[in-house]
Amino acid sequence: MANRTDNAQQLVAGIDVGKQALDVSVCGGAVRRFGNDAGGVEELVAWLESEGVRLAVCESTGGYERLLVARLRAGSIGLHVAHPTKVRSFARASGQGAKTDRLDAQVLARYGEVFDLPVVSAQAGESLALRELLGRRQQLMGQRVQESNRLEKGLAGALKRSCERHMAWLDKEIARMDKQYQTQLERDEALQAQVTLYQSVQGVGTLTAATLVAWLPELGQCQGKALTALVGLAPWACDSGRQHGYRAIRGGRGTVRRALYMAALSAIRCNADLRRFYQGLRRRGKPGKVAVTAVMRKLLLQLNAVARRGTPWVEHYEAAV
């Protein structure tokens, strides 16, 4: 929900991130350009501080914003990394049909002024490193799935051998990433303690717990409905008049949702409470995927309760979720 009173008390900078340049507008005003390198980012941050900017808004660009985000997280200026689709929809709703780097910077500044945006919390270097390692592991797993799908198409000869060699290499790299992210956890007692805490919930393994630590720092700080919407597990209504549409989940953090999906499948087998919950939904006629999604949601709420209390999950705390 918009909070114009709070945002009116602070200067907001919109930063359009490109491969080589950063276009910046403060409060939708004139645009300045800085290089997207270490020197340019330092110059940009110094200028924002001299202007009295308290909040910066940029878009997720797939990696080009990494240097800027890391620097702003380490400083005193708040940062919100906006979803590009939401910003584009805001621009169209504002009557801004054209799209250039300079216009995008001004749109981002106005976006930050209109809405009460959550600020990215500073993360320790170890947590950021863990996120990078898990992200690389996810990329390698995606490539392995692609190669496996190609082999299922009946490749033969040199093509088949090429795929098999690549899969063997990917398996070694994935195993290496597993060792490295586990080593990263061992280096930081706080992160390891969080992972151990989340693993107290039956069905949650080391990889799922590490993914939650790296990609869902809000765990334990949000209420249930806000958290499920953040992850993309909230069923959205689609009603109009007498028509009641089908509820479906959408959006959210796909990386966390995929991890919870695998954890839910495991929990249905080994967690007696969640197994009864799943079986009850199936007996009432709920489709399998709907029932699994409900288990994911319940599992997320259990993890949120554990993170909020800071104590391991035990069965008699179930009513507190």
PDB file of C-alpha atoms in Angstrom:
ATOM      1  CA  MET A   1       0.000   0.000   0.000  1.00  0.00           C
ATOM      2  CA  ALA A   2       1.289   3.468  -0.857  1.00  0.00           C
ATOM      3  CA  ASN A   3       2.696   5.571   1.937  1.00  0.00           C
ATOM      4  CA  ARG A   4       3.206   9.010   0.425  1.00  0.00           C
ATOM      5  CA  THR A   5       3.723  10.713   3.777  1.00  0.00           C
ATOM      6  CA  ASP A   6       6.860   8.698   4.534  1.00  0.00           C
ATOM      7  CA  ASN A   7       8.240   8.921   0.999  1.00  0.00           C
ATOM      8  CA  ALA A   8       7.605  12.667   0.835  1.00  0.00           C
ATOM      9  CA  GLN A   9      10.090  13.095   3.691  1.00  0.00           C
ATOM     10  CA  GLN A  10      12.977  11.556   1.750  1.00  0.00           C
ATOM     11  CA  LEU A  11      14.603  12.082  -1.617  1.00  0.00           C
ATOM     12  CA  VAL A  12      14.273   9.099  -3.943  1.00  0.00           C
ATOM     13  CA  ALA A  13      16.717   8.295  -6.733  1.00  0.00           C
ATOM     14  CA  GLY A  14      15.775   6.157  -9.706  1.00  0.00           C
ATOM     15  CA  ILE A  15      18.698   4.273 -11.248  1.00  0.00           C
ATOM     16  CA  ASP A  16      18.417   2.648 -14.667  1.00  0.00           C
ATOM     17  CA  VAL A  17      21.092  -0.038 -14.858  1.00  0.00           C
ATOM     18  CA  GLY A  18      22.782  -0.823 -18.159  1.00  0.00           C
ATOM     19  CA  LYS A  19      25.725  -2.996 -19.080  1.00  0.00           C
ATOM     20  CA  GLN A  20      28.111  -0.051 -19.237  1.00  0.00           C
ATOM     21  CA  ALA A  21      26.274   2.904 -17.684  1.00  0.00           C
ATOM     22  CA  LEU A  22      24.008   3.939 -14.809  1.00  0.00           C
ATOM     23  CA  ASP A  23      21.428   6.669 -15.510  1.00  0.00           C
ATOM     24  CA  VAL A  24      20.229   8.389 -12.340  1.00  0.00           C
ATOM     25  CA  SER A  25      17.350  10.758 -11.643  1.00  0.00           C
ATOM     26  CA  VAL A  26      16.544  12.246  -8.235  1.00  0.00           C
ATOM     27  CA  CYS A  27      12.808  12.828  -7.692  1.00  0.00           C
ATOM     28  CA  GLY A  28      12.181  12.513 -11.441  1.00  0.00           C
ATOM     29  CA  GLY A  29      14.467  15.442 -12.247  1.00  0.00           C
ATOM     30  CA  ALA A  30      17.378  15.794 -14.653  1.00  0.00           C
ATOM     31  CA  VAL A  31      19.309  12.612 -15.401  1.00  0.00           C
ATOM     32  CA  ARG A  32      23.019  12.106 -14.764  1.00  0.00           C
ATOM     33  CA  ARG A  33      25.098   9.231 -16.134  1.00  0.00           C
ATOM     34  CA  PHE A  34      27.820   7.258 -14.365  1.00  0.00           C
ATOM     35  CA  GLY A  35      29.893   4.297 -15.473  1.00  0.00           C
ATOM     36  CA  ASN A  36      28.775   0.858 -14.355  1.00  0.00           C
ATOM     37  CA  ASP A  37      32.154  -0.033 -12.867  1.00  0.00           C
ATOM     38  CA  ALA A  38      33.804   0.275  -9.469  1.00  0.00           C
ATOM     39  CA  GLY A  39      34.867   3.879 -10.001  1.00  0.00           C
ATOM     40  CA  GLY A  40      31.535   4.939 -11.483  1.00  0.00           C
ATOM     41  CA  VAL A  41      29.540   3.328  -8.670  1.00  0.00           C
ATOM     42  CA  GLU A  42      31.664   5.058  -6.012  1.00  0.00           C
ATOM     43  CA  GLU A  43      31.190   8.384  -7.785  1.00  0.00           C
ATOM     44  CA  LEU A  44      27.433   7.744  -8.000  1.00  0.00           C
ATOM     45  CA  VAL A  45      27.090   6.885  -4.308  1.00  0.00           C
ATOM     46  CA  ALA A  46      29.112   9.970  -3.295  1.00  0.00           C
ATOM     47  CA  TRP A  47      26.843  12.160  -5.423  1.00  0.00           C
ATOM     48  CA  LEU A  48      23.668  10.605  -3.984  1.00  0.00           C
ATOM     49  CA  GLU A  49      24.944  11.187  -0.448  1.00  0.00           C
ATOM     50  CA  SER A  50      25.777  14.814  -1.253  1.00  0.00           C
ATOM     51  CA  GLU A  51      22.232  15.284  -2.602  1.00  0.00           C
ATOM     52  CA  GLY A  52      20.719  13.871   0.591  1.00  0.00           C
ATOM     53  CA  VAL A  53      19.134  10.852  -1.112  1.00  0.00           C
ATOM     54  CA  ARG A  54      17.812   8.290   1.380  1.00  0.00           C
ATOM     55  CA  LEU A  55      16.300   5.703  -0.986  1.00  0.00           C
ATOM     56  CA  ALA A  56      17.484   4.343  -4.341  1.00  0.00           C
ATOM     57  CA  VAL A  57      15.322   2.257  -6.670  1.00  0.00           C
ATOM     58  CA  CYS A  58      16.685   0.113  -9.490  1.00  0.00           C
ATOM     59  CA  GLU A  59      15.423  -2.871 -11.477  1.00  0.00           C
ATOM     60  CA  SER A  60      16.617  -6.449 -11.480  1.00  0.00           C
ATOM     61  CA  THR A  61      18.602  -6.846 -14.712  1.00  0.00           C
ATOM     62  CA  GLY A  62      19.955 -10.366 -14.390  1.00  0.00           C
ATOM     63  CA  GLY A  63      23.338  -9.406 -12.966  1.00  0.00           C
ATOM     64  CA  TYR A  64      24.387  -5.981 -14.278  1.00  0.00           C
ATOM     65  CA  GLU A  65      23.087  -4.406 -11.065  1.00  0.00           C
ATOM     66  CA  ARG A  66      25.270  -6.620  -8.846  1.00  0.00           C
ATOM     67  CA  LEU A  67      28.079  -4.106  -8.243  1.00  0.00           C
ATOM     68  CA  LEU A  68      25.636  -1.274  -7.508  1.00  0.00           C
ATOM     69  CA  VAL A  69      23.506  -3.375  -5.156  1.00  0.00           C
ATOM     70  CA  ALA A  70      26.516  -4.634  -3.186  1.00  0.00           C
ATOM     71  CA  ARG A  71      27.822  -1.073  -2.730  1.00  0.00           C
ATOM     72  CA  LEU A  72      24.480   0.407  -1.679  1.00  0.00           C
ATOM     73  CA  ARG A  73      23.837  -2.454   0.754  1.00  0.00           C
ATOM     74  CA  ALA A  74      27.105  -1.601   2.471  1.00  0.00           C
ATOM     75  CA  GLY A  75      26.227   2.098   2.784  1.00  0.00           C
ATOM     76  CA  SER A  76      23.625   4.309   4.426  1.00  0.00           C
ATOM     77  CA  ILE A  77      21.288   4.707   1.445  1.00  0.00           C
ATOM     78  CA  GLY A  78      18.273   2.389   1.390  1.00  0.00           C
ATOM     79  CA  LEU A  79      17.792   0.243  -1.693  1.00  0.00           C
ATOM     80  CA  HIS A  80      14.810  -1.374  -3.361  1.00  0.00           C
ATOM     81  CA  VAL A  81      15.328  -3.713  -6.316  1.00  0.00           C
ATOM     82  CA  ALA A  82      12.065  -3.499  -8.258  1.00  0.00           C
ATOM     83  CA  HIS A  83      10.473  -6.109 -10.494  1.00  0.00           C
ATOM     84  CA  PRO A  84      10.736  -4.840 -14.109  1.00  0.00           C
ATOM     85  CA  THR A  85       7.175  -5.903 -14.972  1.00  0.00           C
ATOM     86  CA  LYS A  86       5.722  -3.884 -12.091  1.00  0.00           C
ATOM     87  CA  VAL A  87       7.731  -0.806 -13.061  1.00  0.00           C
ATOM     88  CA  ARG A  88       6.668  -1.100 -16.710  1.00  0.00           C
ATOM     89  CA  SER A  89       3.024  -1.420 -15.687  1.00  0.00           C
ATOM     90  CA  PHE A  90       3.406   1.657 -13.473  1.00  0.00           C
ATOM     91  CA  ALA A  91       4.911   3.609 -16.383  1.00  0.00           C
ATOM     92  CA  ARG A  92       2.020   2.715 -18.691  1.00  0.00           C
ATOM     93  CA  ALA A  93      -0.538   3.560 -15.982  1.00  0.00           C
ATOM     94  CA  SER A  94       1.198   6.939 -15.624  1.00  0.00           C
ATOM     95  CA  GLY A  95       0.835   7.583 -19.361  1.00  0.00           C
ATOM     96  CA  GLN A  96       4.506   6.959 -20.138  1.00  0.00           C
ATOM     97  CA  GLY A  97       4.523   4.787 -23.250  1.00  0.00           C
ATOM     98  CA  ALA A  98       8.038   5.586 -24.456  1.00  0.00           C
ATOM     99  CA  LYS A  99      11.018   3.732 -23.029  1.00  0.00           C
ATOM    100  CA  THR A 100      14.602   5.012 -22.910  1.00  0.00           C
ATOM    101  CA  ASP A 101      17.338   4.767 -20.302  1.00  0.00           C
ATOM    102  CA  ARG A 102      16.747   8.351 -19.153  1.00  0.00           C
ATOM    103  CA  LEU A 103      12.972   7.984 -19.039  1.00  0.00           C
ATOM    104  CA  ASP A 104      13.319   4.710 -17.124  1.00  0.00           C
ATOM    105  CA  ALA A 105      15.440   6.445 -14.453  1.00  0.00           C
ATOM    106  CA  GLN A 106      12.749   9.097 -13.990  1.00  0.00           C
ATOM    107  CA  VAL A 107       9.991   6.481 -13.873  1.00  0.00           C
ATOM    108  CA  LEU A 108      11.900   4.544 -11.197  1.00  0.00           C
ATOM    109  CA  ALA A 109      12.248   7.693  -9.100  1.00  0.00           C
ATOM    110  CA  ARG A 110       8.496   8.373  -9.299  1.00  0.00           C
ATOM    111  CA  TYR A 111       7.801   4.692  -8.555  1.00  0.00           C
ATOM    112  CA  GLY A 112       9.808   5.029  -5.341  1.00  0.00           C
ATOM    113  CA  GLU A 113       7.936   8.194  -4.372  1.00  0.00           C
ATOM    114  CA  VAL A 114       4.448   6.779  -4.904  1.00  0.00           C
ATOM    115  CA  PHE A 115       4.797   3.399  -3.194  1.00  0.00           C
ATOM    116  CA  ASP A 116       5.943   2.373   0.253  1.00  0.00           C
ATOM    117  CA  LEU A 117       8.690   0.029  -0.917  1.00  0.00           C
ATOM    118  CA  PRO A 118      10.480  -2.527   1.246  1.00  0.00           C
ATOM    119  CA  VAL A 119      14.165  -1.762   1.577  1.00  0.00           C
ATOM    120  CA  VAL A 120      16.720  -4.486   0.949  1.00  0.00           C
ATOM    121  CA  SER A 121      18.282  -5.403   4.272  1.00  0.00           C
ATOM    122  CA  ALA A 122      22.040  -5.560   4.476  1.00  0.00           C
ATOM    123  CA  GLN A 123      23.332  -9.093   4.242  1.00  0.00           C
ATOM    124  CA  ALA A 124      26.647 -10.313   5.552  1.00  0.00           C
ATOM    125  CA  GLY A 125      29.294 -11.172   2.983  1.00  0.00           C
ATOM    126  CA  GLU A 126      29.059 -14.839   3.915  1.00  0.00           C
ATOM    127  CA  SER A 127      25.315 -14.872   3.203  1.00  0.00           C
ATOM    128  CA  LEU A 128      25.813 -13.205  -0.174  1.00  0.00           C
ATOM    129  CA  ALA A 129      28.564 -15.682  -1.029  1.00  0.00           C
ATOM    130  CA  LEU A 130      26.228 -18.549  -0.108  1.00  0.00           C
ATOM    131  CA  ARG A 131      23.565 -17.135  -2.409  1.00  0.00           C
ATOM    132  CA  GLU A 132      26.065 -16.912  -5.284  1.00  0.00           C
ATOM    133  CA  LEU A 133      27.157 -20.523  -4.808  1.00  0.00           C
ATOM    134  CA  LEU A 134      23.584 -21.807  -4.688  1.00  0.00           C
ATOM    135  CA  GLY A 135      22.725 -19.729  -7.745  1.00  0.00           C
ATOM    136  CA  ARG A 136      25.598 -21.312  -9.663  1.00  0.00           C
ATOM    137  CA  ARG A 137      24.477 -24.761  -8.535  1.00  0.00           C
ATOM    138  CA  GLN A 138      20.988 -23.996  -9.829  1.00  0.00           C
ATOM    139  CA  GLN A 139      22.436 -22.994 -13.224  1.00  0.00           C
ATOM    140  CA  LEU A 140      24.380 -26.247 -13.456  1.00  0.00           C
ATOM    141  CA  MET A 141      21.309 -28.286 -12.519  1.00  0.00           C
ATOM    142  CA  GLY A 142      19.346 -26.526 -15.259  1.00  0.00           C
ATOM    143  CA  GLN A 143      21.991 -27.450 -17.832  1.00  0.00           C
ATOM    144  CA  ARG A 144      21.966 -31.056 -16.634  1.00  0.00           C
ATOM    145  CA  VAL A 145      18.194 -31.254 -17.073  1.00  0.00           C
ATOM    146  CA  GLN A 146      18.580 -29.921 -20.630  1.00  0.00           C
ATOM    147  CA  GLU A 147      21.176 -32.529 -21.504  1.00  0.00           C
ATOM    148  CA  SER A 148      19.094 -35.293 -19.929  1.00  0.00           C
ATOM    149  CA  ASN A 149      16.101 -34.218 -22.017  1.00  0.00           C
ATOM    150  CA  ARG A 150      18.217 -34.346 -25.158  1.00  0.00           C
ATOM    151  CA  LEU A 151      19.328 -37.901 -24.387  1.00  0.00           C
ATOM    152  CA  GLU A 152      15.687 -38.938 -24.022  1.00  0.00           C
ATOM    153  CA  LYS A 153      15.119 -37.920 -27.652  1.00  0.00           C
ATOM    154  CA  GLY A 154      17.144 -40.898 -28.854  1.00  0.00           C
ATOM    155  CA  LEU A 155      20.481 -39.294 -29.730  1.00  0.00           C
ATOM    156  CA  ALA A 156      23.110 -41.670 -31.065  1.00  0.00           C
ATOM    157  CA  GLY A 157      26.744 -41.722 -32.042  1.00  0.00           C
ATOM    158  CA  ALA A 158      28.858 -38.587 -31.518  1.00  0.00           C
ATOM    159  CA  LEU A 159      25.905 -36.519 -30.312  1.00  0.00           C
ATOM    160  CA  LYS A 160      25.054 -39.009 -27.573  1.00  0.00           C
ATOM    161  CA  ARG A 161      28.677 -39.264 -26.436  1.00  0.00           C
ATOM    162  CA  SER A 162      28.955 -35.467 -26.342  1.00  0.00           C
ATOM    163  CA  CYS A 163      25.868 -35.201 -24.118  1.00  0.00           C
ATOM    164  CA  GLU A 164      27.125 -37.956 -21.821  1.00  0.00           C
ATOM    165  CA  ARG A 165      30.537 -36.272 -21.454  1.00  0.00           C
ATOM    166  CA  HIS A 166      28.888 -32.961 -20.662  1.00  0.00           C
ATOM    167  CA  MET A 167      26.589 -34.582 -18.087  1.00  0.00           C
ATOM    168  CA  ALA A 168      29.569 -36.272 -16.424  1.00  0.00           C
ATOM    169  CA  TRP A 169      31.335 -32.904 -16.201  1.00  0.00           C
ATOM    170  CA  LEU A 170      28.175 -31.271 -14.836  1.00  0.00           C
ATOM    171  CA  ASP A 171      27.844 -33.962 -12.165  1.00  0.00           C
ATOM    172  CA  LYS A 172      31.400 -33.203 -10.993  1.00  0.00           C
ATOM    173  CA  GLU A 173      30.748 -29.455 -10.948  1.00  0.00           C
ATOM    174  CA  ILE A 174      27.495 -29.888  -9.027  1.00  0.00           C
ATOM    175  CA  ALA A 175      29.298 -32.059  -6.459  1.00  0.00           C
ATOM    176  CA  ARG A 176      31.972 -29.361  -6.203  1.00  0.00           C
ATOM    177  CA  MET A 177      29.325 -26.673  -5.623  1.00  0.00           C
ATOM    178  CA  ASP A 178      27.751 -28.856  -2.917  1.00  0.00           C
ATOM    179  CA  LYS A 179      31.067 -29.034  -1.074  1.00  0.00           C
ATOM    180  CA  GLN A 180      31.704 -25.323  -1.475  1.00  0.00           C
ATOM    181  CA  TYR A 181      28.346 -24.139  -0.170  1.00  0.00           C
ATOM    182  CA  GLN A 182      28.616 -26.527   2.776  1.00  0.00           C
ATOM    183  CA  THR A 183      32.116 -25.178   3.478  1.00  0.00           C
ATOM    184  CA  GLN A 184      30.662 -21.669   3.310  1.00  0.00           C
ATOM    185  CA  LEU A 185      28.140 -22.623   5.973  1.00  0.00           C
ATOM    186  CA  GLU A 186      30.844 -24.082   8.209  1.00  0.00           C
ATOM    187  CA  ARG A 187      32.763 -20.788   8.055  1.00  0.00           C
ATOM    188  CA  ASP A 188      29.873 -18.802   9.530  1.00  0.00           C
ATOM    189  CA  GLU A 189      28.406 -20.028  12.803  1.00  0.00           C
ATOM    190  CA  ALA A 190      25.316 -17.801  12.482  1.00  0.00           C
ATOM    191  CA  LEU A 191      24.398 -19.183   9.058  1.00  0.00           C
ATOM    192  CA  GLN A 192      25.050 -22.745  10.193  1.00  0.00           C
ATOM    193  CA  ALA A 193      22.841 -22.187  13.229  1.00  0.00           C
ATOM    194  CA  GLN A 194      20.004 -20.973  10.991  1.00  0.00           C
ATOM    195  CA  VAL A 195      20.358 -23.975   8.691  1.00  0.00           C
ATOM    196  CA  THR A 196      20.329 -26.353  11.665  1.00  0.00           C
ATOM    197  CA  LEU A 197      17.257 -24.579  13.052  1.00  0.00           C
ATOM    198  CA  TYR A 198      15.298 -24.966   9.805  1.00  0.00           C
ATOM    199  CA  GLN A 199      16.306 -28.621   9.544  1.00  0.00           C
ATOM    200  CA  SER A 200      14.455 -29.286  12.795  1.00  0.00           C
ATOM    201  CA  VAL A 201      11.271 -29.289  10.664  1.00  0.00           C
ATOM    202  CA  GLN A 202      10.882 -32.786   9.229  1.00  0.00           C
ATOM    203  CA  GLY A 203      11.251 -32.804   5.457  1.00  0.00           C
ATOM    204  CA  VAL A 204      13.692 -29.878   5.309  1.00  0.00           C
ATOM    205  CA  GLY A 205      17.186 -30.917   4.284  1.00  0.00           C
ATOM    206  CA  THR A 206      20.467 -29.024   4.159  1.00  0.00           C
ATOM    207  CA  LEU A 207      19.979 -27.693   0.616  1.00  0.00           C
ATOM    208  CA  THR A 208      16.451 -26.433   1.313  1.00  0.00           C
ATOM    209  CA  ALA A 209      17.542 -24.823   4.587  1.00  0.00           C
ATOM    210  CA  ALA A 210      20.525 -23.149   2.913  1.00  0.00           C
ATOM    211  CA  THR A 211      18.259 -21.879   0.122  1.00  0.00           C
ATOM    212  CA  LEU A 212      15.935 -20.320   2.703  1.00  0.00           C
ATOM    213  CA  VAL A 213      18.866 -18.636   4.469  1.00  0.00           C
ATOM    214  CA  ALA A 214      20.213 -17.223   1.205  1.00  0.00           C
ATOM    215  CA  TRP A 215      17.005 -16.310  -0.633  1.00  0.00           C
ATOM    216  CA  LEU A 216      14.446 -15.645   2.107  1.00  0.00           C
ATOM    217  CA  PRO A 217      16.029 -13.456   4.814  1.00  0.00           C
ATOM    218  CA  GLU A 218      12.527 -12.202   5.698  1.00  0.00           C
ATOM    219  CA  LEU A 219      11.712 -15.567   7.275  1.00  0.00           C
ATOM    220  CA  GLY A 220      10.656 -14.984  10.865  1.00  0.00           C
ATOM    221  CA  GLN A 221       9.961 -11.281  10.262  1.00  0.00           C
ATOM    222  CA  CYS A 222       6.730 -11.465   8.205  1.00  0.00           C
ATOM    223  CA  GLN A 223       3.184 -12.456   9.043  1.00  0.00           C
ATOM    224  CA  GLY A 224       1.796 -15.586   7.381  1.00  0.00           C
ATOM    225  CA  LYS A 225      -0.195 -13.988   4.533  1.00  0.00           C
ATOM    226  CA  ALA A 226       2.566 -11.549   3.606  1.00  0.00           C
ATOM    227  CA  LEU A 227       5.147 -14.326   3.627  1.00  0.00           C
ATOM    228  CA  THR A 228       3.126 -16.710   1.435  1.00  0.00           C
ATOM    229  CA  ALA A 229       2.539 -13.877  -1.061  1.00  0.00           C
ATOM    230  CA  LEU A 230       6.263 -13.060  -1.040  1.00  0.00           C
ATOM    231  CA  VAL A 231       7.191 -16.641  -1.907  1.00  0.00           C
ATOM    232  CA  GLY A 232       4.344 -17.001  -4.417  1.00  0.00           C
ATOM    233  CA  LEU A 233       2.202 -19.492  -2.493  1.00  0.00           C
ATOM    234  CA  ALA A 234      -0.806 -17.250  -1.853  1.00  0.00           C
ATOM    235  CA  PRO A 235      -3.955 -18.249  -3.813  1.00  0.00           C
ATOM    236  CA  TRP A 236      -5.151 -15.135  -5.660  1.00  0.00           C
ATOM    237  CA  ALA A 237      -8.889 -14.563  -6.043  1.00  0.00           C
ATOM    238  CA  CYS A 238     -10.445 -14.015  -9.471  1.00  0.00           C
ATOM    239  CA  ASP A 239     -14.066 -13.062  -8.725  1.00  0.00           C
ATOM    240  CA  SER A 240     -16.461 -10.685 -10.415  1.00  0.00           C
ATOM    241  CA  GLY A 241     -20.104 -10.311  -9.450  1.00  0.00           C
ATOM    242  CA  ARG A 242     -21.643 -13.763  -9.144  1.00  0.00           C
ATOM    243  CA  GLN A 243     -18.744 -15.406 -10.875  1.00  0.00           C
ATOM    244  CA  HIS A 244     -16.161 -17.049  -8.625  1.00  0.00           C
ATOM    245  CA  GLY A 245     -13.016 -17.826 -10.570  1.00  0.00           C
ATOM    246  CA  TYR A 246     -10.345 -20.413  -9.932  1.00  0.00           C
ATOM    247  CA  ARG A 247      -7.811 -19.487  -7.245  1.00  0.00           C
ATOM    248  CA  ALA A 248      -4.215 -19.885  -8.371  1.00  0.00           C
ATOM    249  CA  ILE A 249      -0.747 -18.980  -7.121  1.00  0.00           C
ATOM    250  CA  ARG A 250       1.531 -16.744  -9.167  1.00  0.00           C
ATOM    251  CA  GLY A 251       4.661 -14.621  -8.902  1.00  0.00           C
ATOM    252  CA  GLY A 252       6.950 -14.703  -5.892  1.00  0.00           C
ATOM    253  CA  ARG A 253      10.444 -16.126  -5.490  1.00  0.00           C
ATOM    254  CA  GLY A 254      10.715 -19.126  -7.739  1.00  0.00           C
ATOM    255  CA  THR A 255      13.969 -20.361  -6.230  1.00  0.00           C
ATOM    256  CA  VAL A 256      12.417 -20.612  -2.760  1.00  0.00           C
ATOM    257  CA  ARG A 257       9.198 -22.104  -4.113  1.00  0.00           C
ATOM    258  CA  ARG A 258      11.042 -24.868  -5.972  1.00  0.00           C
ATOM    259  CA  ALA A 259      13.019 -25.726  -2.838  1.00  0.00           C
ATOM    260  CA  LEU A 260       9.821 -25.878  -0.785  1.00  0.00           C
ATOM    261  CA  TYR A 261       8.192 -28.115  -3.398  1.00  0.00           C
ATOM    262  CA  MET A 262      10.904 -30.753  -2.999  1.00  0.00           C
ATOM    263  CA  ALA A 263      10.777 -30.358   0.780  1.00  0.00           C
ATOM    264  CA  ALA A 264       6.977 -30.817   0.734  1.00  0.00           C
ATOM    265  CA  LEU A 265       7.295 -34.079  -1.219  1.00  0.00           C
ATOM    266  CA  SER A 266       9.766 -35.307   1.375  1.00  0.00           C
ATOM    267  CA  ALA A 267       7.603 -34.092   4.270  1.00  0.00           C
ATOM    268  CA  ILE A 268       4.551 -35.955   2.960  1.00  0.00           C
ATOM    269  CA  ARG A 269       6.559 -39.167   3.349  1.00  0.00           C
ATOM    270  CA  CYS A 270       8.378 -38.530   6.644  1.00  0.00           C
ATOM    271  CA  ASN A 271       6.389 -35.852   8.523  1.00  0.00           C
ATOM    272  CA  ALA A 272       3.342 -37.463  10.141  1.00  0.00           C
ATOM    273  CA  ASP A 273       1.491 -34.168  10.639  1.00  0.00           C
ATOM    274  CA  LEU A 274       1.947 -32.990   7.062  1.00  0.00           C
ATOM    275  CA  ARG A 275       1.196 -36.469   5.703  1.00  0.00           C
ATOM    276  CA  ARG A 276      -2.171 -36.479   7.527  1.00  0.00           C
ATOM    277  CA  PHE A 277      -2.822 -32.946   6.282  1.00  0.00           C
ATOM    278  CA  TYR A 278      -2.078 -33.962   2.673  1.00  0.00           C
ATOM    279  CA  GLN A 279      -4.148 -37.146   2.851  1.00  0.00           C
ATOM    280  CA  GLY A 280      -7.090 -35.238   4.331  1.00  0.00           C
ATOM    281  CA  LEU A 281      -7.047 -32.796   1.412  1.00  0.00           C
ATOM    282  CA  ARG A 282      -6.917 -35.650  -1.097  1.00  0.00           C
ATOM    283  CA  ARG A 283      -9.862 -37.409   0.577  1.00  0.00           C
ATOM    284  CA  ARG A 284     -11.878 -34.205   0.234  1.00  0.00           C
ATOM    285  CA  GLY A 285     -11.274 -34.295  -3.506  1.00  0.00           C
ATOM    286  CA  LYS A 286      -8.445 -31.765  -3.856  1.00  0.00           C
ATOM    287  CA  PRO A 287      -6.168 -32.380  -6.876  1.00  0.00           C
ATOM    288  CA  GLY A 288      -2.677 -33.635  -6.112  1.00  0.00           C
ATOM    289  CA  LYS A 289      -0.889 -30.416  -7.050  1.00  0.00           C
ATOM    290  CA  VAL A 290      -3.309 -28.314  -5.017  1.00  0.00           C
ATOM    291  CA  ALA A 291      -2.747 -30.536  -1.988  1.00  0.00           C
ATOM    292  CA  VAL A 292       1.054 -30.363  -2.387  1.00  0.00           C
ATOM    293  CA  THR A 293       0.859 -26.567  -2.663  1.00  0.00           C
ATOM    294  CA  ALA A 294      -1.140 -26.474   0.574  1.00  0.00           C
ATOM    295  CA  VAL A 295       1.565 -28.603   2.226  1.00  0.00           C
ATOM    296  CA  MET A 296       4.207 -26.168   0.948  1.00  0.00           C
ATOM    297  CA  ARG A 297       2.270 -23.302   2.486  1.00  0.00           C
ATOM    298  CA  LYS A 298       1.912 -25.079   5.843  1.00  0.00           C
ATOM    299  CA  LEU A 299       5.584 -26.042   5.801  1.00  0.00           C
ATOM    300  CA  LEU A 300       6.539 -22.404   5.141  1.00  0.00           C
ATOM    301  CA  LEU A 301       4.440 -21.266   8.113  1.00  0.00           C
ATOM    302  CA  GLN A 302       6.104 -23.840  10.347  1.00  0.00           C
ATOM    303  CA  LEU A 303       9.519 -22.571   9.254  1.00  0.00           C
ATOM    304  CA  ASN A 304       8.408 -18.995   9.860  1.00  0.00           C
ATOM    305  CA  ALA A 305       7.374 -19.906  13.414  1.00  0.00           C
ATOM    306  CA  VAL A 306      10.718 -21.594  14.021  1.00  0.00           C
ATOM    307  CA  ALA A 307      12.642 -18.576  12.689  1.00  0.00           C
ATOM    308  CA  ARG A 308      10.537 -16.150  14.739  1.00  0.00           C
ATOM    309  CA  ARG A 309      11.042 -18.091  18.012  1.00  0.00           C
ATOM    310  CA  GLY A 310      14.638 -19.054  17.340  1.00  0.00           C
ATOM    311  CA  THR A 311      14.005 -22.526  18.757  1.00  0.00           C
ATOM    312  CA  PRO A 312      13.715 -25.899  16.982  1.00  0.00           C
ATOM    313  CA  TRP A 313      10.329 -27.184  15.827  1.00  0.00           C
ATOM    314  CA  VAL A 314       8.539 -29.563  18.174  1.00  0.00           C
ATOM    315  CA  GLU A 315       5.085 -31.030  17.725  1.00  0.00           C
ATOM    316  CA  HIS A 316       3.391 -29.301  20.654  1.00  0.00           C
ATOM    317  CA  TYR A 317       4.148 -25.894  19.091  1.00  0.00           C
ATOM    318  CA  GLU A 318       1.889 -26.753  16.173  1.00  0.00           C
ATOM    319  CA  ALA A 319      -1.022 -24.659  17.470  1.00  0.00           C
ATOM    320  CA  ALA A 320       1.145 -21.531  17.527  1.00  0.00           C
ATOM    321  CA  VAL A 321       1.700 -21.488  13.748  1.00  0.00           C
TER     322      VAL A 321
END
